Amino acid sequence: MQQLLTTEQMRAADQHTIRREQITENDLIDRAAGAFVSLFAVEYPDRNLAIDIYCGPGNNGADGLVIAGLLQQMDYQRLIIHLCDFDGKAQPAFLVKLEWVRKKKLTIRSLGVVSDFEAFPNGIIIEALFGSGLNKPLAREWAELIALINQSGAHIVSVDIPAGLPSEGVINPDWPVVEAELVISFQRPKINFFFPESATAINGFIIADIELDEGFIQQQDGVFHLVTENDIKQIIKPRKRFSHKGTYGHALVIAGHEDTMGAALLASSACLYAGAGLTTAAIPSSGLTALNTALPEVMYVPSLRLSDKASLQSYSAIGAGPGLGKSTETLNKVSLLLDAGKPLLLDADALNCLAQEKTLLEQIPAGTILTPHMKEFDNLFGKHESWWERIETARDWTKRKQFVIVLKNQYTFTINEQGKVFINPTGNPAMAQGGMGDVLSGIILALLAQGYHPAQAAITGCYIHGKSADKLARCQATIRASELAAGIPQILYELTK
């Protein structure tokens, strides 16, 4: 997993690299600026673009100054540097780089008052005002400058992080923040890039490798980890040559109501496609014809027959919730499952029933996987004002009760039993349709049935889910959940080869 760094950890990595390589802070600034420019030139290759570089008085501004000089060397013709220092606190590195860039005979303007702001219409603004580490509201002049940058009509490219956005912690919606078309961030994406509240500030981001010591970074005691495809390839177990349906477990899907059989069909189909050896659907008898027609490979058990622990013992793993409905019957079923002694996944209406009877939260067995979206999470654990607070609550619960939470969003967070957070990078807006959560539950359940550790099943299931959607989104604006499910075998094939 790719370790994500807090601001302090990033500073420590900078200093470690400086000591290890026997270079200076200014050398590292040059390296970062060079990495930025290499990516910028790919994204914006037109050398006649009008580019305004707005530089603050710190190291981020120093990056901006070197970026301007390097762009000049790459034959970008229309460059203007704007020096922004409203309080006279320029840092030493900034002053060194300012002296260097003055020798380049670039156009340099000092922005003493906000009313002096100017930018090329439809040009590029490279924003290098603050960088990471900001943890308080900006002074009035800076807030006004950010507002003018956002209103300029220019394409905004931020250096490392948009000004006003904290790298980690609660994102205050009232704080002014640069609204960047693109962020070119150094070494690692910042933790807050993956939180929904950052959407205004970041339309997209790419990472510039500035060659910090990766060994040192991976040794940091971090909470947040970005899942990579290589991680998933190491987790997924190839199918054995001498194997049979019993090798890959028996999954029980408890889902569906007479009005919501689609949820049961989607979860069951995903379970099949994700490789469970046997899949049984516990559904109302009214759904049997639909099940037999759509999914002849899935076995049927009347949901009413699951009345005690003995009726559950033949299953390798159990998933419950999609389309069940919020009823006394569902609540009783959930209570039974909590005492079944089987690997368990709870989704949708199973979670809604837990929210109605919160005493059951304390009875959730270790290793259980909960897969709420934001509203379901808040119903379970109380209202939250920010996603950062939700993650903190999830970490507290998972560490105390030793279960796993999959908190669904554009970037889905899996929080394991140690309170570590694993961020899923796959998936896209084309998935914003009903049934996607049912498919995700089916995938994770199939992996549970095959014997994967709960956290690994959750992390891997989320990745496969989004990866299937990403493949479809190459040529589709929207994706149906059933299409996504049907693409799972191809994704599994690619990940095991």
Short mmCIF file of C-alpha atoms in Angstrom, two decimals:
data_model
loop_
_atom_site.label_atom_id
_atom_site.label_comp_id
_atom_site.label_asym_id
_atom_site.label_seq_id
_atom_site.Cartn_x
_atom_site.Cartn_y
_atom_site.Cartn_z
CA MET A 1 0.00 0.00 0.00
CA GLN A 2 1.22 3.49 -0.76
CA GLN A 3 1.69 5.36 2.48
CA LEU A 4 0.09 8.80 2.52
CA LEU A 5 1.83 11.44 4.58
CA THR A 6 0.71 14.15 6.95
CA THR A 7 2.32 17.56 6.59
CA GLU A 8 4.77 16.78 9.39
CA GLN A 9 5.69 13.42 7.89
CA MET A 10 6.27 15.05 4.50
CA ARG A 11 8.59 17.59 6.11
CA ALA A 12 10.44 14.76 7.84
CA ALA A 13 10.82 12.97 4.49
CA ASP A 14 12.19 16.18 2.96
CA GLN A 15 14.74 16.57 5.74
CA HIS A 16 15.72 12.91 5.68
CA THR A 17 16.33 13.10 1.93
CA ILE A 18 18.39 16.28 2.33
CA ARG A 19 20.58 14.62 4.97
CA ARG A 20 20.87 11.30 3.14
CA GLU A 21 21.80 12.81 -0.22
CA GLN A 22 23.82 15.67 1.29
CA ILE A 23 21.91 18.29 -0.64
CA THR A 24 20.36 21.60 0.43
CA GLU A 25 16.78 22.76 0.77
CA ASN A 26 17.32 24.87 -2.34
CA ASP A 27 18.42 21.79 -4.27
CA LEU A 28 15.19 20.06 -3.31
CA ILE A 29 13.18 23.09 -4.43
CA ASP A 30 14.94 22.91 -7.81
CA ARG A 31 14.13 19.20 -8.04
CA ALA A 32 10.46 19.77 -7.20
CA ALA A 33 10.15 22.59 -9.72
CA GLY A 34 11.75 20.44 -12.42
CA ALA A 35 9.35 17.58 -11.73
CA PHE A 36 6.41 20.02 -11.86
CA VAL A 37 7.50 21.52 -15.18
CA SER A 38 7.97 18.10 -16.79
CA LEU A 39 4.33 17.24 -16.10
CA PHE A 40 3.03 20.73 -16.85
CA ALA A 41 4.61 20.65 -20.31
CA VAL A 42 2.77 17.42 -21.10
CA GLU A 43 -0.58 18.81 -19.96
CA TYR A 44 -0.12 22.27 -21.55
CA PRO A 45 2.30 21.88 -24.48
CA ASP A 46 1.45 25.14 -26.31
CA ARG A 47 4.50 27.40 -25.86
CA ASN A 48 2.44 30.48 -26.72
CA LEU A 49 0.14 30.13 -23.75
CA ALA A 50 -0.17 33.21 -21.57
CA ILE A 51 0.99 32.15 -18.10
CA ASP A 52 0.76 34.15 -14.86
CA ILE A 53 2.71 32.67 -11.94
CA TYR A 54 1.45 33.87 -8.56
CA CYS A 55 4.08 33.28 -5.88
CA GLY A 56 3.65 33.56 -2.14
CA PRO A 57 6.56 34.43 0.19
CA GLY A 58 7.41 30.90 1.36
CA ASN A 59 8.87 27.72 -0.08
CA ASN A 60 5.83 27.15 -2.29
CA GLY A 61 6.45 30.57 -3.79
CA ALA A 62 10.10 29.61 -4.24
CA ASP A 63 8.89 26.59 -6.20
CA GLY A 64 6.87 28.97 -8.37
CA LEU A 65 9.87 31.18 -9.09
CA VAL A 66 11.99 28.25 -10.24
CA ILE A 67 9.06 26.91 -12.27
CA ALA A 68 8.89 30.24 -14.10
CA GLY A 69 12.59 30.11 -14.92
CA LEU A 70 12.39 26.53 -16.15
CA LEU A 71 9.36 27.29 -18.31
CA GLN A 72 11.35 30.10 -19.92
CA GLN A 73 14.13 27.61 -20.67
CA MET A 74 11.53 25.38 -22.35
CA ASP A 75 10.57 28.28 -24.65
CA TYR A 76 7.27 29.29 -23.07
CA GLN A 77 7.04 32.82 -24.43
CA ARG A 78 4.44 34.69 -22.35
CA LEU A 79 5.36 34.49 -18.67
CA ILE A 80 4.64 37.00 -15.92
CA ILE A 81 5.65 36.46 -12.28
CA HIS A 82 3.51 38.10 -9.60
CA LEU A 83 5.13 38.43 -6.16
CA CYS A 84 2.51 38.29 -3.42
CA ASP A 85 3.64 39.32 0.05
CA PHE A 86 1.13 41.29 2.08
CA ASP A 87 2.94 41.04 5.41
CA GLY A 88 6.65 41.25 4.53
CA LYS A 89 7.55 37.76 5.73
CA ALA A 90 9.48 36.34 2.80
CA GLN A 91 11.35 33.15 3.68
CA PRO A 92 15.10 32.69 3.01
CA ALA A 93 14.57 30.10 0.26
CA PHE A 94 12.16 32.46 -1.50
CA LEU A 95 14.70 35.29 -1.43
CA VAL A 96 17.43 33.03 -2.84
CA LYS A 97 15.22 31.92 -5.73
CA LEU A 98 14.01 35.47 -6.35
CA GLU A 99 17.61 36.60 -6.83
CA TRP A 100 18.12 33.69 -9.24
CA VAL A 101 15.01 34.39 -11.30
CA ARG A 102 15.74 38.12 -11.60
CA LYS A 103 18.77 37.19 -13.69
CA LYS A 104 16.43 35.51 -16.19
CA LYS A 105 15.02 38.89 -17.23
CA LEU A 106 11.47 37.68 -16.86
CA THR A 107 8.63 40.12 -16.26
CA ILE A 108 8.22 40.39 -12.48
CA ARG A 109 5.49 42.40 -10.80
CA SER A 110 4.92 42.97 -7.10
CA LEU A 111 1.38 42.66 -5.86
CA GLY A 112 1.39 45.09 -2.95
CA VAL A 113 -2.37 45.47 -2.86
CA VAL A 114 -5.04 43.08 -4.06
CA SER A 115 -6.47 45.65 -6.46
CA ASP A 116 -3.29 45.28 -8.54
CA PHE A 117 -4.34 41.75 -9.52
CA GLU A 118 -4.26 40.94 -13.21
CA ALA A 119 -4.24 37.82 -15.33
CA PHE A 120 -4.50 36.87 -18.98
CA PRO A 121 -8.12 35.98 -19.85
CA ASN A 122 -8.29 32.33 -20.87
CA GLY A 123 -4.63 31.94 -19.98
CA ILE A 124 -2.99 29.86 -17.26
CA ILE A 125 -2.47 30.83 -13.65
CA ILE A 126 0.16 28.78 -11.86
CA GLU A 127 -0.75 29.21 -8.21
CA ALA A 128 2.17 28.88 -5.78
CA LEU A 129 0.90 30.86 -2.81
CA PHE A 130 1.19 28.62 0.26
CA GLY A 131 1.69 24.90 -0.25
CA SER A 132 0.94 22.36 2.45
CA GLY A 133 0.76 23.00 6.17
CA LEU A 134 -2.01 25.59 6.23
CA ASN A 135 -4.23 25.02 9.26
CA LYS A 136 -5.95 28.35 9.87
CA PRO A 137 -8.15 30.80 7.95
CA LEU A 138 -6.36 33.16 5.59
CA ALA A 139 -6.03 36.87 6.24
CA ARG A 140 -8.39 39.18 4.36
CA GLU A 141 -5.92 40.16 1.62
CA TRP A 142 -5.16 36.54 0.78
CA ALA A 143 -8.85 35.64 0.77
CA GLU A 144 -9.55 38.50 -1.64
CA LEU A 145 -6.67 37.43 -3.89
CA ILE A 146 -7.96 33.86 -4.00
CA ALA A 147 -11.42 35.14 -4.95
CA LEU A 148 -9.92 37.12 -7.84
CA ILE A 149 -7.89 34.13 -9.03
CA ASN A 150 -11.03 32.00 -9.04
CA GLN A 151 -12.99 34.66 -10.93
CA SER A 152 -10.26 35.32 -13.51
CA GLY A 153 -11.49 32.86 -16.12
CA ALA A 154 -7.97 31.43 -16.37
CA HIS A 155 -7.07 27.75 -16.16
CA ILE A 156 -5.64 27.36 -12.66
CA VAL A 157 -2.80 24.94 -11.93
CA SER A 158 -1.79 24.70 -8.28
CA VAL A 159 1.70 23.79 -7.12
CA ASP A 160 1.49 20.88 -4.64
CA ILE A 161 -1.89 21.88 -3.13
CA PRO A 162 -4.47 24.63 -3.76
CA ALA A 163 -4.00 27.64 -1.49
CA GLY A 164 -6.45 27.55 1.40
CA LEU A 165 -6.92 23.77 1.45
CA PRO A 166 -5.44 21.95 4.46
CA SER A 167 -3.46 18.81 3.67
CA GLU A 168 -5.29 16.83 6.33
CA GLY A 169 -7.97 17.38 8.94
CA VAL A 170 -11.43 18.92 8.71
CA ILE A 171 -11.98 21.00 5.57
CA ASN A 172 -13.88 24.10 6.64
CA PRO A 173 -16.40 24.99 3.90
CA ASP A 174 -16.22 28.66 4.89
CA TRP A 175 -12.50 28.99 4.22
CA PRO A 176 -11.54 30.53 0.87
CA VAL A 177 -9.70 28.10 -1.36
CA VAL A 178 -8.22 28.23 -4.85
CA GLU A 179 -10.36 26.28 -7.32
CA ALA A 180 -7.74 24.46 -9.35
CA GLU A 181 -8.34 22.82 -12.70
CA LEU A 182 -5.25 20.73 -12.01
CA VAL A 183 -2.99 20.17 -9.02
CA ILE A 184 0.53 18.88 -9.59
CA SER A 185 1.40 17.53 -6.17
CA PHE A 186 4.79 16.41 -4.93
CA GLN A 187 5.65 12.76 -4.16
CA ARG A 188 2.25 11.81 -2.74
CA PRO A 189 -1.31 13.09 -3.05
CA LYS A 190 -2.35 14.91 0.09
CA ILE A 191 -4.77 13.02 2.33
CA ASN A 192 -7.55 15.58 1.90
CA PHE A 193 -7.51 15.17 -1.89
CA PHE A 194 -9.66 12.06 -1.34
CA PHE A 195 -12.33 13.73 0.80
CA PRO A 196 -15.53 14.98 -0.88
CA GLU A 197 -15.17 18.46 0.59
CA SER A 198 -12.08 18.99 -1.59
CA ALA A 199 -14.16 18.81 -4.78
CA THR A 200 -14.41 22.59 -5.13
CA ALA A 201 -10.65 23.00 -4.84
CA ILE A 202 -9.50 20.12 -7.04
CA ASN A 203 -10.85 19.13 -10.42
CA GLY A 204 -7.97 16.70 -10.95
CA PHE A 205 -4.48 15.96 -9.70
CA ILE A 206 -1.29 14.24 -10.84
CA ILE A 207 1.79 13.37 -8.85
CA ALA A 208 5.31 14.64 -9.51
CA ASP A 209 8.00 12.29 -8.22
CA ILE A 210 10.63 14.41 -6.45
CA GLU A 211 12.69 11.36 -5.47
CA LEU A 212 12.23 11.47 -1.72
CA ASP A 213 13.47 8.37 0.10
CA GLU A 214 10.67 5.82 -0.43
CA GLY A 215 12.11 3.49 2.19
CA PHE A 216 11.81 6.24 4.79
CA ILE A 217 8.29 7.10 3.67
CA GLN A 218 7.04 3.53 3.92
CA GLN A 219 8.49 3.25 7.43
CA GLN A 220 6.31 6.08 8.71
CA ASP A 221 3.51 5.11 11.07
CA GLY A 222 0.76 6.37 8.82
CA VAL A 223 -2.99 5.98 9.12
CA PHE A 224 -3.95 6.54 5.47
CA HIS A 225 -2.87 4.25 2.64
CA LEU A 226 -3.62 4.46 -1.07
CA VAL A 227 -4.33 1.06 -2.62
CA THR A 228 -2.37 0.24 -5.77
CA GLU A 229 -2.95 -2.40 -8.42
CA ASN A 230 0.22 -4.17 -7.39
CA ASP A 231 -1.20 -4.53 -3.87
CA ILE A 232 -4.31 -6.20 -5.25
CA LYS A 233 -2.29 -8.54 -7.44
CA GLN A 234 -0.42 -9.69 -4.36
CA ILE A 235 -3.66 -10.33 -2.45
CA ILE A 236 -5.68 -12.16 -5.12
CA LYS A 237 -5.25 -15.92 -5.13
CA PRO A 238 -5.13 -17.56 -8.58
CA ARG A 239 -7.52 -20.46 -9.16
CA LYS A 240 -5.85 -23.78 -8.43
CA ARG A 241 -5.47 -26.39 -11.16
CA PHE A 242 -6.85 -29.15 -8.94
CA SER A 243 -9.91 -27.46 -7.50
CA HIS A 244 -13.69 -27.67 -7.60
CA LYS A 245 -16.70 -25.65 -6.51
CA GLY A 246 -16.17 -26.61 -2.90
CA THR A 247 -12.70 -25.07 -2.99
CA TYR A 248 -14.14 -21.59 -3.40
CA GLY A 249 -16.73 -21.52 -0.66
CA HIS A 250 -20.48 -21.32 -0.34
CA ALA A 251 -21.90 -17.80 -0.10
CA LEU A 252 -25.35 -17.04 1.28
CA VAL A 253 -27.01 -13.85 0.05
CA ILE A 254 -29.91 -12.76 2.26
CA ALA A 255 -31.57 -10.05 0.23
CA GLY A 256 -34.65 -8.87 -1.58
CA HIS A 257 -38.26 -8.18 -0.80
CA GLU A 258 -41.21 -8.72 -3.10
CA ASP A 259 -40.80 -5.13 -4.35
CA THR A 260 -36.99 -5.08 -4.43
CA MET A 261 -35.87 -8.36 -5.94
CA GLY A 262 -33.45 -6.53 -8.21
CA ALA A 263 -31.13 -5.93 -5.26
CA ALA A 264 -31.01 -9.65 -4.52
CA LEU A 265 -30.33 -10.50 -8.16
CA LEU A 266 -27.53 -7.95 -8.44
CA ALA A 267 -25.80 -9.07 -5.24
CA SER A 268 -26.14 -12.74 -6.18
CA SER A 269 -24.85 -12.20 -9.72
CA ALA A 270 -21.83 -10.29 -8.44
CA CYS A 271 -21.13 -13.10 -6.01
CA LEU A 272 -21.14 -15.57 -8.90
CA TYR A 273 -18.97 -13.40 -11.13
CA ALA A 274 -16.46 -12.79 -8.32
CA GLY A 275 -15.81 -16.49 -7.98
CA ALA A 276 -17.79 -18.00 -5.12
CA GLY A 277 -17.94 -21.76 -5.67
CA LEU A 278 -21.58 -21.92 -4.67
CA THR A 279 -24.07 -19.11 -4.20
CA THR A 280 -27.42 -19.45 -2.48
CA ALA A 281 -29.99 -16.66 -2.35
CA ALA A 282 -32.32 -16.47 0.61
CA ILE A 283 -35.24 -14.57 -0.86
CA PRO A 284 -39.04 -14.46 -0.62
CA SER A 285 -40.76 -17.21 -2.60
CA SER A 286 -42.27 -14.50 -4.80
CA GLY A 287 -38.83 -13.93 -6.28
CA LEU A 288 -38.07 -17.54 -7.22
CA THR A 289 -39.17 -17.25 -10.85
CA ALA A 290 -37.05 -14.14 -11.36
CA LEU A 291 -34.06 -15.85 -9.73
CA ASN A 292 -34.35 -19.03 -11.79
CA THR A 293 -34.79 -17.04 -14.99
CA ALA A 294 -32.00 -14.53 -14.48
CA LEU A 295 -29.48 -16.61 -12.52
CA PRO A 296 -29.96 -20.35 -12.97
CA GLU A 297 -26.57 -20.97 -11.31
CA VAL A 298 -27.79 -19.55 -7.99
CA MET A 299 -29.52 -21.88 -5.56
CA TYR A 300 -32.58 -20.88 -3.59
CA VAL A 301 -33.56 -21.18 0.03
CA PRO A 302 -36.76 -19.63 1.39
CA SER A 303 -35.76 -16.77 3.64
CA LEU A 304 -38.21 -17.98 6.28
CA ARG A 305 -36.28 -21.24 6.58
CA LEU A 306 -33.30 -19.43 8.09
CA SER A 307 -34.65 -19.42 11.61
CA ASP A 308 -31.77 -20.64 13.81
CA LYS A 309 -28.00 -21.08 13.90
CA ALA A 310 -28.22 -24.64 12.62
CA SER A 311 -29.80 -23.42 9.37
CA LEU A 312 -26.72 -21.29 8.68
CA GLN A 313 -23.93 -23.74 9.34
CA SER A 314 -23.45 -25.03 5.79
CA TYR A 315 -22.40 -21.61 4.47
CA SER A 316 -18.84 -20.30 4.28
CA ALA A 317 -19.87 -16.64 4.51
CA ILE A 318 -23.11 -14.67 4.74
CA GLY A 319 -24.09 -11.29 3.31
CA ALA A 320 -27.33 -9.58 4.26
CA GLY A 321 -29.17 -6.38 3.57
CA PRO A 322 -29.72 -5.41 -0.09
CA GLY A 323 -33.42 -4.77 -0.64
CA LEU A 324 -34.49 -6.58 2.54
CA GLY A 325 -36.72 -3.80 3.81
CA LYS A 326 -36.83 -2.33 7.30
CA SER A 327 -39.07 -4.66 9.24
CA THR A 328 -39.22 -6.69 12.43
CA GLU A 329 -38.42 -9.76 10.35
CA THR A 330 -35.23 -8.14 9.05
CA LEU A 331 -34.24 -7.04 12.54
CA ASN A 332 -34.73 -10.58 13.85
CA LYS A 333 -32.69 -11.95 10.96
CA VAL A 334 -29.83 -9.55 11.70
CA SER A 335 -29.90 -10.52 15.37
CA LEU A 336 -29.62 -14.17 14.36
CA LEU A 337 -26.71 -13.47 12.01
CA LEU A 338 -24.74 -11.67 14.72
CA ASP A 339 -24.70 -14.94 16.66
CA ALA A 340 -24.13 -17.28 13.71
CA GLY A 341 -20.37 -17.57 14.04
CA LYS A 342 -19.83 -17.10 10.29
CA PRO A 343 -17.90 -14.50 8.27
CA LEU A 344 -20.49 -11.78 7.83
CA LEU A 345 -21.19 -8.75 5.65
CA LEU A 346 -23.97 -6.30 6.51
CA ASP A 347 -25.25 -3.75 4.01
CA ALA A 348 -28.25 -1.54 3.26
CA ASP A 349 -31.35 -2.52 5.26
CA ALA A 350 -29.35 -4.74 7.59
CA LEU A 351 -27.50 -1.57 8.59
CA ASN A 352 -30.74 0.39 8.80
CA CYS A 353 -32.06 -2.16 11.27
CA LEU A 354 -28.91 -1.87 13.35
CA ALA A 355 -29.47 1.89 13.39
CA GLN A 356 -32.99 1.32 14.75
CA GLU A 357 -31.69 -1.01 17.48
CA LYS A 358 -28.32 0.48 18.37
CA THR A 359 -27.71 -1.94 21.25
CA LEU A 360 -26.95 -4.51 18.54
CA LEU A 361 -23.87 -2.52 17.50
CA GLU A 362 -22.10 -3.81 20.58
CA GLN A 363 -22.94 -7.37 19.54
CA ILE A 364 -21.36 -7.21 16.09
CA PRO A 365 -18.73 -9.97 16.03
CA ALA A 366 -15.09 -9.30 15.21
CA GLY A 367 -14.33 -9.59 11.52
CA THR A 368 -17.77 -8.47 10.35
CA ILE A 369 -17.79 -6.10 7.36
CA LEU A 370 -20.18 -3.12 7.37
CA THR A 371 -20.66 -1.33 4.03
CA PRO A 372 -22.53 1.94 4.66
CA HIS A 373 -22.82 5.01 2.50
CA MET A 374 -22.71 8.39 4.22
CA LYS A 375 -26.35 8.53 5.32
CA GLU A 376 -26.32 4.95 6.60
CA PHE A 377 -23.10 5.65 8.49
CA ASP A 378 -24.58 8.69 10.21
CA ASN A 379 -27.73 6.75 11.09
CA LEU A 380 -25.54 4.14 12.75
CA PHE A 381 -22.99 6.29 14.53
CA GLY A 382 -24.53 9.75 14.81
CA LYS A 383 -24.58 12.86 12.64
CA HIS A 384 -21.21 14.18 11.46
CA GLU A 385 -20.34 17.59 10.07
CA SER A 386 -17.41 16.41 7.96
CA TRP A 387 -15.94 13.34 6.31
CA TRP A 388 -12.83 13.64 8.45
CA GLU A 389 -15.01 13.25 11.54
CA ARG A 390 -16.68 10.18 10.00
CA ILE A 391 -13.30 8.58 9.46
CA GLU A 392 -12.30 9.30 13.05
CA THR A 393 -15.53 7.71 14.31
CA ALA A 394 -15.03 4.70 12.06
CA ARG A 395 -11.47 4.26 13.33
CA ASP A 396 -12.64 4.38 16.94
CA TRP A 397 -15.30 1.72 16.35
CA THR A 398 -13.16 -0.63 14.27
CA LYS A 399 -10.33 -0.58 16.79
CA ARG A 400 -12.66 -1.15 19.72
CA LYS A 401 -14.93 -3.81 18.17
CA GLN A 402 -12.47 -5.33 15.67
CA PHE A 403 -14.79 -5.16 12.68
CA VAL A 404 -14.24 -3.60 9.25
CA ILE A 405 -16.08 -0.59 7.80
CA VAL A 406 -16.33 0.14 4.08
CA LEU A 407 -17.44 3.78 3.89
CA LYS A 408 -18.61 4.28 0.32
CA ASN A 409 -18.04 7.36 -1.82
CA GLN A 410 -16.14 8.38 -4.95
CA TYR A 411 -13.01 7.27 -3.12
CA THR A 412 -14.24 4.48 -0.87
CA PHE A 413 -12.51 4.16 2.49
CA THR A 414 -11.94 0.74 4.07
CA ILE A 415 -11.10 0.98 7.77
CA ASN A 416 -9.57 -2.18 9.20
CA GLU A 417 -9.47 -3.60 12.72
CA GLN A 418 -6.38 -1.55 13.60
CA GLY A 419 -8.02 1.70 12.50
CA LYS A 420 -5.89 1.97 9.36
CA VAL A 421 -7.64 3.61 6.40
CA PHE A 422 -7.25 2.21 2.89
CA ILE A 423 -8.36 4.49 0.05
CA ASN A 424 -9.66 2.88 -3.12
CA PRO A 425 -8.49 4.72 -6.27
CA THR A 426 -10.78 3.03 -8.80
CA GLY A 427 -14.28 4.06 -9.86
CA ASN A 428 -15.83 7.01 -11.67
CA PRO A 429 -18.98 9.18 -11.89
CA ALA A 430 -20.54 6.89 -14.52
CA MET A 431 -21.30 4.56 -11.61
CA ALA A 432 -23.76 7.00 -10.04
CA GLN A 433 -26.79 4.74 -10.50
CA GLY A 434 -28.81 2.42 -8.32
CA GLY A 435 -27.61 -1.08 -7.57
CA MET A 436 -23.88 -0.38 -7.38
CA GLY A 437 -23.77 -1.04 -3.65
CA ASP A 438 -25.56 -4.36 -4.11
CA VAL A 439 -22.90 -5.44 -6.60
CA LEU A 440 -20.09 -4.35 -4.27
CA SER A 441 -21.59 -6.40 -1.45
CA GLY A 442 -21.76 -9.44 -3.71
CA ILE A 443 -18.11 -9.11 -4.72
CA ILE A 444 -16.87 -8.76 -1.15
CA LEU A 445 -19.07 -11.65 0.00
CA ALA A 446 -17.62 -13.91 -2.71
CA LEU A 447 -14.12 -13.11 -1.48
CA LEU A 448 -15.13 -13.78 2.12
CA ALA A 449 -16.56 -17.14 1.08
CA GLN A 450 -13.25 -17.98 -0.60
CA GLY A 451 -11.41 -17.47 2.67
CA TYR A 452 -9.97 -13.99 2.33
CA HIS A 453 -9.33 -12.04 5.51
CA PRO A 454 -12.21 -9.55 5.99
CA ALA A 455 -10.12 -6.41 5.47
CA GLN A 456 -8.44 -7.90 2.40
CA ALA A 457 -11.82 -8.97 1.02
CA ALA A 458 -13.14 -5.44 1.47
CA ILE A 459 -10.08 -3.70 -0.02
CA THR A 460 -9.90 -6.10 -2.96
CA GLY A 461 -13.65 -6.04 -3.58
CA CYS A 462 -13.71 -2.25 -3.75
CA TYR A 463 -10.81 -2.23 -6.19
CA ILE A 464 -12.37 -4.83 -8.50
CA HIS A 465 -15.72 -3.02 -8.36
CA GLY A 466 -14.24 0.30 -9.46
CA LYS A 467 -11.86 -1.28 -11.96
CA SER A 468 -14.73 -2.95 -13.81
CA ALA A 469 -16.48 0.41 -13.98
CA ASP A 470 -13.35 2.19 -15.18
CA LYS A 471 -13.03 -0.23 -18.06
CA LEU A 472 -16.65 0.35 -19.10
CA ALA A 473 -16.35 4.13 -18.72
CA ARG A 474 -13.73 4.28 -21.47
CA CYS A 475 -16.58 4.26 -23.98
CA GLN A 476 -19.75 4.83 -21.90
CA ALA A 477 -21.12 7.89 -20.10
CA THR A 478 -23.20 5.81 -17.69
CA ILE A 479 -22.93 2.25 -16.39
CA ARG A 480 -25.62 -0.11 -15.18
CA ALA A 481 -24.85 -2.18 -12.11
CA SER A 482 -25.56 -5.39 -14.00
CA GLU A 483 -23.00 -4.39 -16.67
CA LEU A 484 -20.41 -3.78 -14.00
CA ALA A 485 -21.06 -7.18 -12.45
CA ALA A 486 -20.69 -8.92 -15.80
CA GLY A 487 -17.26 -7.33 -16.23
CA ILE A 488 -15.83 -8.76 -13.01
CA PRO A 489 -14.42 -12.03 -14.47
CA GLN A 490 -12.34 -10.10 -17.00
CA ILE A 491 -10.93 -7.87 -14.26
CA LEU A 492 -10.06 -10.92 -12.15
CA TYR A 493 -8.35 -12.46 -15.15
CA GLU A 494 -6.24 -9.35 -15.72
CA LEU A 495 -5.30 -9.10 -12.04
CA THR A 496 -4.13 -12.70 -11.82
CA LYS A 497 -2.00 -12.73 -14.98
#
